[in-house]
PDB file of C-alpha atoms in Angstrom:
ATOM      1  CA  MET Z   1      73.480 -57.996  40.234  1.00  0.00           C
ATOM      2  CA  LEU Z   2      70.470 -59.482  38.520  1.00  0.00           C
ATOM      3  CA  LEU Z   3      69.591 -62.280  40.863  1.00  0.00           C
ATOM      4  CA  PRO Z   4      68.455 -60.011  43.513  1.00  0.00           C
ATOM      5  CA  LYS Z   5      66.599 -58.398  41.094  1.00  0.00           C
ATOM      6  CA  ALA Z   6      65.026 -61.545  39.197  1.00  0.00           C
ATOM      7  CA  ILE Z   7      64.207 -62.269  42.901  1.00  0.00           C
ATOM      8  CA  GLY Z   8      62.427 -58.807  43.927  1.00  0.00           C
ATOM      9  CA  TYR Z   9      60.548 -58.973  40.523  1.00  0.00           C
ATOM     10  CA  TYR Z  10      59.193 -62.334  41.443  1.00  0.00           C
ATOM     11  CA  ARG Z  11      58.012 -61.157  45.350  1.00  0.00           C
ATOM     12  CA  SER Z  12      56.293 -58.211  43.000  1.00  0.00           C
ATOM     13  CA  PHE Z  13      54.351 -60.495  40.289  1.00  0.00           C
ATOM     14  CA  LYS Z  14      53.217 -62.974  43.966  1.00  0.00           C
ATOM     15  CA  GLU Z  15      52.528 -59.622  45.330  1.00  0.00           C
ATOM     16  CA  ASN Z  16      50.488 -58.593  42.873  1.00  0.00           C
ATOM     17  CA  SER Z  17      48.481 -61.861  42.031  1.00  0.00           C
ATOM     18  CA  LYS Z  18      47.063 -62.149  45.351  1.00  0.00           C
ATOM     19  CA  LYS Z  19      45.702 -58.345  44.954  1.00  0.00           C
ATOM     20  CA  GLY Z  20      44.322 -59.895  41.909  1.00  0.00           C
ATOM     21  CA  GLY Z  21      41.823 -61.574  43.618  1.00  0.00           C
ATOM     22  CA  ARG Z  22      42.595 -65.043  42.104  1.00  0.00           C
ATOM     23  CA  PRO Z  23      43.639 -67.068  44.305  1.00  0.00           C
ATOM     24  CA  ILE Z  24      46.668 -69.927  43.596  1.00  0.00           C
ATOM     25  CA  ARG Z  25      45.968 -72.925  42.077  1.00  0.00           C
ATOM     26  CA  PRO Z  26      46.731 -75.943  39.626  1.00  0.00           C
ATOM     27  CA  VAL Z  27      48.087 -76.330  36.704  1.00  0.00           C
ATOM     28  CA  PRO Z  28      44.720 -75.947  34.496  1.00  0.00           C
ATOM     29  CA  PRO Z  29      44.537 -79.034  31.926  1.00  0.00           C
ATOM     30  CA  THR Z  30      44.886 -77.077  28.884  1.00  0.00           C
ATOM     31  CA  VAL Z  31      47.893 -75.971  30.334  1.00  0.00           C
ATOM     32  CA  THR Z  32      49.441 -79.021  30.850  1.00  0.00           C
ATOM     33  CA  ARG Z  33      49.444 -80.360  27.329  1.00  0.00           C
ATOM     34  CA  ALA Z  34      50.986 -77.428  26.444  1.00  0.00           C
ATOM     35  CA  LEU Z  35      53.564 -78.019  29.303  1.00  0.00           C
ATOM     36  CA  GLY Z  36      53.494 -81.385  27.397  1.00  0.00           C
ATOM     37  CA  ILE Z  37      54.303 -80.947  24.587  1.00  0.00           C
ATOM     38  CA  LEU Z  38      56.998 -77.686  25.507  1.00  0.00           C
ATOM     39  CA  PHE Z  39      59.094 -80.441  27.901  1.00  0.00           C
ATOM     40  CA  VAL Z  40      59.218 -82.882  25.062  1.00  0.00           C
ATOM     41  CA  ILE Z  41      60.702 -80.665  22.340  1.00  0.00           C
ATOM     42  CA  SER Z  42      62.868 -78.976  24.582  1.00  0.00           C
ATOM     43  CA  VAL Z  43      64.045 -82.569  25.196  1.00  0.00           C
ATOM     44  CA  ILE Z  44      64.587 -83.386  21.892  1.00  0.00           C
ATOM     45  CA  LEU Z  45      66.296 -80.077  21.000  1.00  0.00           C
ATOM     46  CA  LEU Z  46      68.636 -80.565  23.814  1.00  0.00           C
ATOM     47  CA  ILE Z  47      69.396 -84.314  22.650  1.00  0.00           C
ATOM     48  CA  ALA Z  48      70.131 -82.629  18.918  1.00  0.00           C
ATOM     49  CA  THR Z  49      72.807 -80.722  20.046  1.00  0.00           C
ATOM     50  CA  LEU Z  50      74.377 -83.923  20.756  1.00  0.00           C
ATOM     51  CA  PRO Z  51      77.371 -85.439  18.026  1.00  0.00           C
ATOM     52  CA  ILE Z  52      75.723 -88.280  17.050  1.00  0.00           C
ATOM     53  CA  PHE Z  53      72.690 -85.620  15.381  1.00  0.00           C
ATOM     54  CA  SER Z  54      75.503 -83.444  13.481  1.00  0.00           C
ATOM     55  CA  GLU Z  55      77.670 -83.266  10.969  1.00  0.00           C
ATOM     56  CA  GLU Z  56      80.258 -85.288  10.721  1.00  0.00           C
ATOM     57  CA  ASN Z  57      83.809 -82.807  10.916  1.00  0.00           C
ATOM     58  CA  ILE Z  58      86.239 -84.687   8.450  1.00  0.00           C
ATOM     59  CA  PHE Z  59      89.150 -82.837  10.042  1.00  0.00           C
ATOM     60  CA  THR Z  60      87.660 -83.398  13.477  1.00  0.00           C
ATOM     61  CA  LYS Z  61      87.210 -87.414  12.567  1.00  0.00           C
ATOM     62  CA  THR Z  62      91.200 -87.221  11.115  1.00  0.00           C
ATOM     63  CA  GLN Z  63      93.131 -85.013  13.893  1.00  0.00           C
ATOM     64  CA  SER Z  64      93.847 -83.042  10.979  1.00  0.00           C
ATOM     65  CA  ARG Z  65      94.985 -79.400  10.625  1.00  0.00           C
ATOM     66  CA  ILE Z  66      93.643 -76.883   8.005  1.00  0.00           C
ATOM     67  CA  GLN Z  67      96.957 -77.144   5.974  1.00  0.00           C
ATOM     68  CA  ILE Z  68      97.169 -80.705   5.425  1.00  0.00           C
ATOM     69  CA  PRO Z  69      97.218 -81.576   1.351  1.00  0.00           C
ATOM     70  CA  VAL Z  70      93.530 -82.555   0.314  1.00  0.00           C
ATOM     71  CA  ASP Z  71      94.630 -86.398  -0.965  1.00  0.00           C
ATOM     72  CA  VAL Z  72      96.837 -86.642   3.335  1.00  0.00           C
ATOM     73  CA  LEU Z  73      92.812 -85.747   4.359  1.00  0.00           C
ATOM     74  CA  PHE Z  74      91.360 -88.035   1.972  1.00  0.00           C
ATOM     75  CA  THR Z  75      93.993 -91.024   2.839  1.00  0.00           C
ATOM     76  CA  ARG Z  76      93.167 -90.228   6.446  1.00  0.00           C
ATOM     77  CA  LEU Z  77      89.679 -90.112   6.559  1.00  0.00           C
ATOM     78  CA  THR Z  78      89.397 -93.413   3.959  1.00  0.00           C
ATOM     79  CA  ALA Z  79      91.706 -95.609   6.687  1.00  0.00           C
ATOM     80  CA  ILE Z  80      88.464 -94.809   9.247  1.00  0.00           C
ATOM     81  CA  ARG Z  81      85.903 -95.663   6.709  1.00  0.00           C
ATOM     82  CA  PRO Z  82      84.697 -98.904   6.571  1.00  0.00           C
ATOM     83  CA  HIS Z  83      82.963 -99.160   3.529  1.00  0.00           C
ATOM     84  CA  GLY Z  84      85.072 -96.370   2.049  1.00  0.00           C
ATOM     85  CA  LEU Z  85      84.038 -93.354   0.386  1.00  0.00           C
ATOM     86  CA  THR Z  86      80.512 -91.605   0.263  1.00  0.00           C
ATOM     87  CA  GLU Z  87      79.284 -89.477  -2.127  1.00  0.00           C
ATOM     88  CA  LEU Z  88      79.848 -86.740  -0.417  1.00  0.00           C
ATOM     89  CA  ASP Z  89      83.346 -87.403   0.413  1.00  0.00           C
ATOM     90  CA  HIS Z  90      84.438 -87.559  -2.694  1.00  0.00           C
ATOM     91  CA  ARG Z  91      82.709 -84.140  -4.218  1.00  0.00           C
ATOM     92  CA  LEU Z  92      84.272 -83.080  -1.085  1.00  0.00           C
ATOM     93  CA  ARG Z  93      87.614 -84.052  -2.662  1.00  0.00           C
ATOM     94  CA  GLU Z  94      87.290 -81.987  -5.203  1.00  0.00           C
ATOM     95  CA  LYS Z  95      85.792 -78.742  -3.558  1.00  0.00           C
ATOM     96  CA  LEU Z  96      88.552 -78.604  -0.627  1.00  0.00           C
ATOM     97  CA  ILE Z  97      91.512 -77.097  -2.737  1.00  0.00           C
ATOM     98  CA  SER Z  98      92.849 -74.762  -1.085  1.00  0.00           C
ATOM     99  CA  LEU Z  99      92.299 -72.961   1.766  1.00  0.00           C
ATOM    100  CA  GLU Z 100      89.339 -70.934   1.071  1.00  0.00           C
ATOM    101  CA  SER Z 101      87.664 -73.494   0.284  1.00  0.00           C
ATOM    102  CA  LYS Z 102      88.410 -75.735   3.496  1.00  0.00           C
ATOM    103  CA  LEU Z 103      87.821 -72.117   5.785  1.00  0.00           C
ATOM    104  CA  LEU Z 104      84.207 -71.929   4.056  1.00  0.00           C
ATOM    105  CA  TYR Z 105      83.215 -75.564   5.454  1.00  0.00           C
ATOM    106  CA  LEU Z 106      84.385 -75.013   8.874  1.00  0.00           C
ATOM    107  CA  LYS Z 107      81.574 -71.388   8.242  1.00  0.00           C
ATOM    108  CA  PHE Z 108      78.925 -73.407   6.606  1.00  0.00           C
ATOM    109  CA  GLY Z 109      79.860 -77.279   6.845  1.00  0.00           C
ATOM    110  CA  PRO Z 110      80.279 -80.064   4.674  1.00  0.00           C
ATOM    111  CA  ASP Z 111      76.640 -79.886   3.224  1.00  0.00           C
ATOM    112  CA  ALA Z 112      76.791 -76.738   2.034  1.00  0.00           C
ATOM    113  CA  ILE Z 113      80.724 -77.277  -0.244  1.00  0.00           C
ATOM    114  CA  GLY Z 114      79.544 -80.728  -1.355  1.00  0.00           C
ATOM    115  CA  ASN Z 115      75.939 -80.482  -2.138  1.00  0.00           C
ATOM    116  CA  CYS Z 116      75.479 -76.807  -3.492  1.00  0.00           C
ATOM    117  CA  LEU Z 117      75.418 -76.597  -7.182  1.00  0.00           C
ATOM    118  CA  PHE Z 118      75.509 -72.989  -7.384  1.00  0.00           C
ATOM    119  CA  CYS Z 119      78.173 -72.066  -5.160  1.00  0.00           C
ATOM    120  CA  LYS Z 120      81.469 -70.770  -5.434  1.00  0.00           C
ATOM    121  CA  ALA Z 121      84.467 -70.156  -3.312  1.00  0.00           C
ATOM    122  CA  ASP Z 122      84.742 -66.671  -4.821  1.00  0.00           C
ATOM    123  CA  ASP Z 123      81.173 -65.775  -4.026  1.00  0.00           C
ATOM    124  CA  HIS Z 124      80.823 -66.275  -0.248  1.00  0.00           C
ATOM    125  CA  ARG Z 125      77.399 -64.903  -0.099  1.00  0.00           C
ATOM    126  CA  SER Z 126      76.149 -67.780  -2.659  1.00  0.00           C
ATOM    127  CA  PHE Z 127      76.836 -70.281   0.567  1.00  0.00           C
ATOM    128  CA  TYR Z 128      75.048 -68.270   2.953  1.00  0.00           C
ATOM    129  CA  TYR Z 129      72.485 -68.633   0.934  1.00  0.00           C
ATOM    130  CA  TYR Z 130      72.292 -71.938   0.027  1.00  0.00           C
ATOM    131  CA  THR Z 131      72.613 -72.413   3.762  1.00  0.00           C
ATOM    132  CA  MET Z 132      69.763 -69.958   4.790  1.00  0.00           C
ATOM    133  CA  SER Z 133      67.219 -72.758   4.246  1.00  0.00           C
ATOM    134  CA  SER Z 134      68.962 -74.809   6.832  1.00  0.00           C
ATOM    135  CA  VAL Z 135      69.594 -72.755   9.702  1.00  0.00           C
ATOM    136  CA  LEU Z 136      65.857 -71.252   9.341  1.00  0.00           C
ATOM    137  CA  THR Z 137      63.967 -74.705   9.521  1.00  0.00           C
ATOM    138  CA  PRO Z 138      64.512 -75.702  13.486  1.00  0.00           C
ATOM    139  CA  HIS Z 139      63.568 -71.700  13.327  1.00  0.00           C
ATOM    140  CA  VAL Z 140      60.201 -72.603  11.773  1.00  0.00           C
ATOM    141  CA  LEU Z 141      59.676 -75.250  13.485  1.00  0.00           C
ATOM    142  CA  ASN Z 142      59.934 -74.362  16.881  1.00  0.00           C
ATOM    143  CA  LEU Z 143      58.315 -70.965  16.105  1.00  0.00           C
ATOM    144  CA  ALA Z 144      55.036 -73.598  15.332  1.00  0.00           C
ATOM    145  CA  VAL Z 145      54.942 -75.688  17.704  1.00  0.00           C
ATOM    146  CA  LEU Z 146      55.250 -72.226  20.719  1.00  0.00           C
ATOM    147  CA  ALA Z 147      52.075 -70.966  18.265  1.00  0.00           C
ATOM    148  CA  ALA Z 148      50.972 -74.319  18.986  1.00  0.00           C
ATOM    149  CA  ALA Z 149      51.142 -74.062  22.918  1.00  0.00           C
ATOM    150  CA  THR Z 150      50.561 -70.704  23.206  1.00  0.00           C
ATOM    151  CA  SER Z 151      46.988 -70.658  20.942  1.00  0.00           C
ATOM    152  CA  GLY Z 152      43.705 -69.237  22.358  1.00  0.00           C
ATOM    153  CA  MET Z 153      41.764 -72.272  20.991  1.00  0.00           C
ATOM    154  CA  PHE Z 154      44.040 -75.187  22.583  1.00  0.00           C
ATOM    155  CA  VAL Z 155      45.459 -73.579  25.665  1.00  0.00           C
ATOM    156  CA  GLY Z 156      42.688 -70.998  26.447  1.00  0.00           C
ATOM    157  CA  GLU Z 157      43.341 -67.285  27.909  1.00  0.00           C
ATOM    158  CA  GLU Z 158      46.598 -68.456  29.553  1.00  0.00           C
ATOM    159  CA  GLY Z 159      48.475 -69.526  26.638  1.00  0.00           C
ATOM    160  CA  ALA Z 160      47.198 -66.697  24.730  1.00  0.00           C
ATOM    161  CA  MET Z 161      49.043 -63.598  26.562  1.00  0.00           C
ATOM    162  CA  TRP Z 162      52.290 -65.023  25.779  1.00  0.00           C
ATOM    163  CA  ARG Z 163      52.044 -65.759  21.878  1.00  0.00           C
ATOM    164  CA  GLN Z 164      52.783 -62.400  21.199  1.00  0.00           C
ATOM    165  CA  PHE Z 165      56.357 -62.213  23.671  1.00  0.00           C
ATOM    166  CA  ALA Z 166      56.862 -66.345  22.008  1.00  0.00           C
ATOM    167  CA  THR Z 167      56.106 -64.882  18.354  1.00  0.00           C
ATOM    168  CA  ILE Z 168      59.225 -61.998  18.782  1.00  0.00           C
ATOM    169  CA  CYS Z 169      61.401 -64.383  20.609  1.00  0.00           C
ATOM    170  CA  SER Z 170      61.554 -66.769  18.284  1.00  0.00           C
ATOM    171  CA  VAL Z 171      62.214 -63.600  15.305  1.00  0.00           C
ATOM    172  CA  ILE Z 172      64.726 -62.302  17.158  1.00  0.00           C
ATOM    173  CA  ILE Z 173      66.599 -65.776  18.091  1.00  0.00           C
ATOM    174  CA  ALA Z 174      66.074 -66.789  14.352  1.00  0.00           C
ATOM    175  CA  VAL Z 175      67.539 -62.951  12.822  1.00  0.00           C
ATOM    176  CA  VAL Z 176      70.497 -63.326  15.622  1.00  0.00           C
ATOM    177  CA  ASP Z 177      71.671 -66.332  14.416  1.00  0.00           C
ATOM    178  CA  MET Z 178      71.433 -65.619  10.539  1.00  0.00           C
ATOM    179  CA  SER Z 179      72.942 -62.250  10.957  1.00  0.00           C
ATOM    180  CA  TYR Z 180      76.346 -64.066  13.332  1.00  0.00           C
ATOM    181  CA  LEU Z 181      76.698 -66.206  10.231  1.00  0.00           C
ATOM    182  CA  SER Z 182      76.322 -63.408   8.037  1.00  0.00           C
ATOM    183  CA  GLU Z 183      78.806 -61.754  10.058  1.00  0.00           C
ATOM    184  CA  TYR Z 184      80.800 -63.756  10.433  1.00  0.00           C
ATOM    185  CA  ASP Z 185      84.652 -63.780   9.227  1.00  0.00           C
ATOM    186  CA  HIS Z 186      86.021 -67.428   7.920  1.00  0.00           C
ATOM    187  CA  LYS Z 187      89.603 -66.048   7.814  1.00  0.00           C
ATOM    188  CA  LEU Z 188      90.494 -66.514  11.192  1.00  0.00           C
ATOM    189  CA  ASN Z 189      91.301 -69.530  11.466  1.00  0.00           C
ATOM    190  CA  ALA Z 190      93.682 -68.834   8.467  1.00  0.00           C
ATOM    191  CA  LYS Z 191      96.586 -68.802  11.393  1.00  0.00           C
ATOM    192  CA  ALA Z 192      95.446 -72.219  13.002  1.00  0.00           C
ATOM    193  CA  THR Z 193      98.348 -74.190  13.542  1.00  0.00           C
ATOM    194  CA  ARG Z 194      97.131 -76.862  15.650  1.00  0.00           C
ATOM    195  CA  LEU Z 195      93.439 -78.526  15.590  1.00  0.00           C
ATOM    196  CA  GLU Z 196      92.445 -77.450  18.460  1.00  0.00           C
ATOM    197  CA  ASP Z 197      92.996 -73.672  17.492  1.00  0.00           C
ATOM    198  CA  LEU Z 198      90.850 -73.793  14.748  1.00  0.00           C
ATOM    199  CA  ASP Z 199      86.913 -72.573  15.661  1.00  0.00           C
ATOM    200  CA  MET Z 200      84.516 -74.931  14.312  1.00  0.00           C
ATOM    201  CA  PHE Z 201      81.738 -72.216  13.625  1.00  0.00           C
ATOM    202  CA  PHE Z 202      79.732 -74.774  11.907  1.00  0.00           C
ATOM    203  CA  TRP Z 203      79.801 -77.256  14.303  1.00  0.00           C
ATOM    204  CA  ARG Z 204      79.555 -74.796  17.459  1.00  0.00           C
ATOM    205  CA  THR Z 205      76.568 -72.147  16.205  1.00  0.00           C
ATOM    206  CA  HIS Z 206      74.729 -75.636  15.588  1.00  0.00           C
ATOM    207  CA  THR Z 207      75.340 -76.574  19.593  1.00  0.00           C
ATOM    208  CA  TYR Z 208      74.191 -73.023  20.112  1.00  0.00           C
ATOM    209  CA  ARG Z 209      70.873 -72.627  18.247  1.00  0.00           C
ATOM    210  CA  TYR Z 210      69.274 -76.078  19.572  1.00  0.00           C
ATOM    211  CA  VAL Z 211      70.205 -74.582  23.012  1.00  0.00           C
ATOM    212  CA  ALA Z 212      68.844 -71.076  22.510  1.00  0.00           C
ATOM    213  CA  LEU Z 213      65.868 -72.551  21.212  1.00  0.00           C
ATOM    214  CA  ALA Z 214      64.838 -75.660  24.083  1.00  0.00           C
ATOM    215  CA  GLY Z 215      65.569 -72.295  27.078  1.00  0.00           C
ATOM    216  CA  LEU Z 216      63.295 -70.238  24.960  1.00  0.00           C
ATOM    217  CA  ASP Z 217      60.510 -73.149  25.115  1.00  0.00           C
ATOM    218  CA  ALA Z 218      61.285 -73.435  28.704  1.00  0.00           C
ATOM    219  CA  LEU Z 219      61.018 -70.343  29.066  1.00  0.00           C
ATOM    220  CA  VAL Z 220      57.812 -69.960  27.618  1.00  0.00           C
ATOM    221  CA  GLY Z 221      56.779 -73.370  29.264  1.00  0.00           C
ATOM    222  CA  TRP Z 222      57.542 -71.205  32.564  1.00  0.00           C
ATOM    223  CA  LEU Z 223      55.757 -68.096  32.957  1.00  0.00           C
ATOM    224  CA  LEU Z 224      52.738 -70.581  31.262  1.00  0.00           C
ATOM    225  CA  PHE Z 225      53.079 -72.212  35.140  1.00  0.00           C
ATOM    226  CA  LEU Z 226      53.223 -68.779  36.086  1.00  0.00           C
ATOM    227  CA  SER Z 227      50.754 -67.458  34.938  1.00  0.00           C
ATOM    228  CA  SER Z 228      47.682 -70.328  34.886  1.00  0.00           C
ATOM    229  CA  THR Z 229      48.216 -70.639  38.591  1.00  0.00           C
ATOM    230  CA  ASN Z 230      47.684 -67.505  39.160  1.00  0.00           C
ATOM    231  CA  ARG Z 231      51.511 -67.123  40.503  1.00  0.00           C
ATOM    232  CA  ALA Z 232      52.700 -63.962  39.189  1.00  0.00           C
ATOM    233  CA  PHE Z 233      51.536 -62.056  35.464  1.00  0.00           C
ATOM    234  CA  VAL Z 234      47.904 -62.360  36.726  1.00  0.00           C
ATOM    235  CA  ILE Z 235      45.380 -60.336  35.560  1.00  0.00           C
ATOM    236  CA  PRO Z 236      43.118 -58.286  38.037  1.00  0.00           C
ATOM    237  CA  VAL Z 237      39.726 -59.563  38.833  1.00  0.00           C
ATOM    238  CA  SER Z 238      37.751 -56.419  36.886  1.00  0.00           C
ATOM    239  CA  PRO Z 239      34.583 -55.224  37.960  1.00  0.00           C
ATOM    240  CA  ALA Z 240      31.956 -57.389  35.888  1.00  0.00           C
ATOM    241  CA  GLU Z 241      33.555 -60.386  37.218  1.00  0.00           C
ATOM    242  CA  ARG Z 242      33.305 -59.016  40.409  1.00  0.00           C
ATOM    243  CA  LEU Z 243      29.881 -58.172  41.027  1.00  0.00           C
ATOM    244  CA  GLU Z 244      29.135 -61.806  38.747  1.00  0.00           C
ATOM    245  CA  THR Z 245      30.800 -63.419  41.332  1.00  0.00           C
ATOM    246  CA  ALA Z 246      28.999 -61.402  43.612  1.00  0.00           C
ATOM    247  CA  THR Z 247      25.605 -62.474  42.929  1.00  0.00           C
ATOM    248  CA  LYS Z 248      26.314 -66.055  42.129  1.00  0.00           C
ATOM    249  CA  VAL Z 249      27.467 -65.812  46.242  1.00  0.00           C
ATOM    250  CA  LEU Z 250      24.214 -64.306  46.645  1.00  0.00           C
ATOM    251  CA  GLU Z 251      21.875 -66.275  44.962  1.00  0.00           C
ATOM    252  CA  THR Z 252      23.711 -69.337  46.474  1.00  0.00           C
ATOM    253  CA  ALA Z 253      23.376 -67.720  50.569  1.00  0.00           C
ATOM    254  CA  ARG Z 254      19.530 -67.119  48.902  1.00  0.00           C
ATOM    255  CA  SER Z 255      19.446 -70.628  48.183  1.00  0.00           C
ATOM    256  CA  LYS Z 256      20.189 -71.601  51.397  1.00  0.00           C
ATOM    257  CA  MET Z 257      18.178 -70.006  53.374  1.00  0.00           C
ATOM    258  CA  SER Z 258      15.494 -70.296  51.089  1.00  0.00           C
ATOM    259  CA  ALA Z 259      16.284 -73.949  52.071  1.00  0.00           C
ATOM    260  CA  ALA Z 260      16.787 -73.217  55.298  1.00  0.00           C
ATOM    261  CA  SER Z 261      13.553 -71.407  55.977  1.00  0.00           C
ATOM    262  CA  VAL Z 262      11.505 -74.494  54.277  1.00  0.00           C
ATOM    263  CA  VAL Z 263      13.071 -77.359  56.950  1.00  0.00           C
ATOM    264  CA  LEU Z 264      12.266 -74.754  59.545  1.00  0.00           C
ATOM    265  CA  ASN Z 265       8.784 -74.710  58.387  1.00  0.00           C
ATOM    266  CA  THR Z 266       8.940 -78.575  58.447  1.00  0.00           C
ATOM    267  CA  VAL Z 267      10.030 -78.594  61.392  1.00  0.00           C
ATOM    268  CA  ASN Z 268       7.975 -76.395  63.729  1.00  0.00           C
ATOM    269  CA  ARG Z 269       5.024 -77.653  61.620  1.00  0.00           C
ATOM    270  CA  ARG Z 270       5.368 -81.299  62.886  1.00  0.00           C
ATOM    271  CA  SER Z 271       6.466 -80.441  66.394  1.00  0.00           C
ATOM    272  CA  GLU Z 272       2.708 -78.418  66.488  1.00  0.00           C
ATOM    273  CA  GLU Z 273       1.127 -81.422  65.346  1.00  0.00           C
ATOM    274  CA  HIS Z 274       2.845 -82.770  67.962  1.00  0.00           C
ATOM    275  CA  THR Z 275       2.743 -81.407  70.561  1.00  0.00           C
ATOM    276  CA  SER Z 276      -1.746 -81.073  69.780  1.00  0.00           C
ATOM    277  CA  GLU Z 277      -1.805 -84.741  70.125  1.00  0.00           C
ATOM    278  CA  LEU Z 278      -0.312 -84.672  72.653  1.00  0.00           C
ATOM    279  CA  GLN Z 279      -2.789 -82.299  74.423  1.00  0.00           C
ATOM    280  CA  SER Z 280      -5.757 -84.023  72.761  1.00  0.00           C
ATOM    281  CA  PRO Z 281      -7.715 -86.109  75.938  1.00  0.00           C
ATOM    282  CA  PRO Z 282      -8.021 -89.737  75.032  1.00  0.00           C
ATOM    283  CA  LEU Z 283     -10.988 -91.191  73.498  1.00  0.00           C
ATOM    284  CA  SER Z 284     -13.159 -92.871  75.497  1.00  0.00           C
TER     285      SER Z 284
END
């Protein structure tokens, strides 16, 4: 359903670009810099989704179920730690003493459970408030990148036309992300009897978050490419611009005609001089 519509929209945009009086052109240098920045940031965001750049999940690391006793869990973790337990591991051992705390661990991650000083297991909103900063940080940084890539001073008119779109999309993604985190029911994992049945919410949303931001950067870059090369989303030429262009064409034509007239007069003068020399009698 969507593919034919997308193709139709693209064709209509191309037709509008032809009607706008602006021919297709290469990517301007300023837009090339912006596209390069967006490409690099998109690649970094996609790399950040790899497990090596995410926080460690001790349940996956030890292949343990959610119902495992905390002593057994950290005994397994100690066995696979070559240098012993870390400070975060010791704090988690003190706090993962109930099923409720383990469920919150899967929702908010190890940092919130182990490092939050004001969070309590019976107050779920405290973990949410603590996690807000880490969740919003990539959104804010990516918004700053998009603001630079769509800046009128940095990119020009081609980037400024997408500034509002990029800002609105960034805000929507951030709001959806925070709302999803707020409304997710962490108790859905309480009945999971196998590791495969657990919903690793914190790590799953981490991947979705960075993929969504990378997709937004790619979309803005694609729109910048289309608009800057006059392939789509072309602003029609205004009457003032058409008048200015016509005036320049007339001035160029006038200059060429003046130059041709000077050359023609010079040629005619030299031809007359040469004819008069041929017709003059020789000196005796």
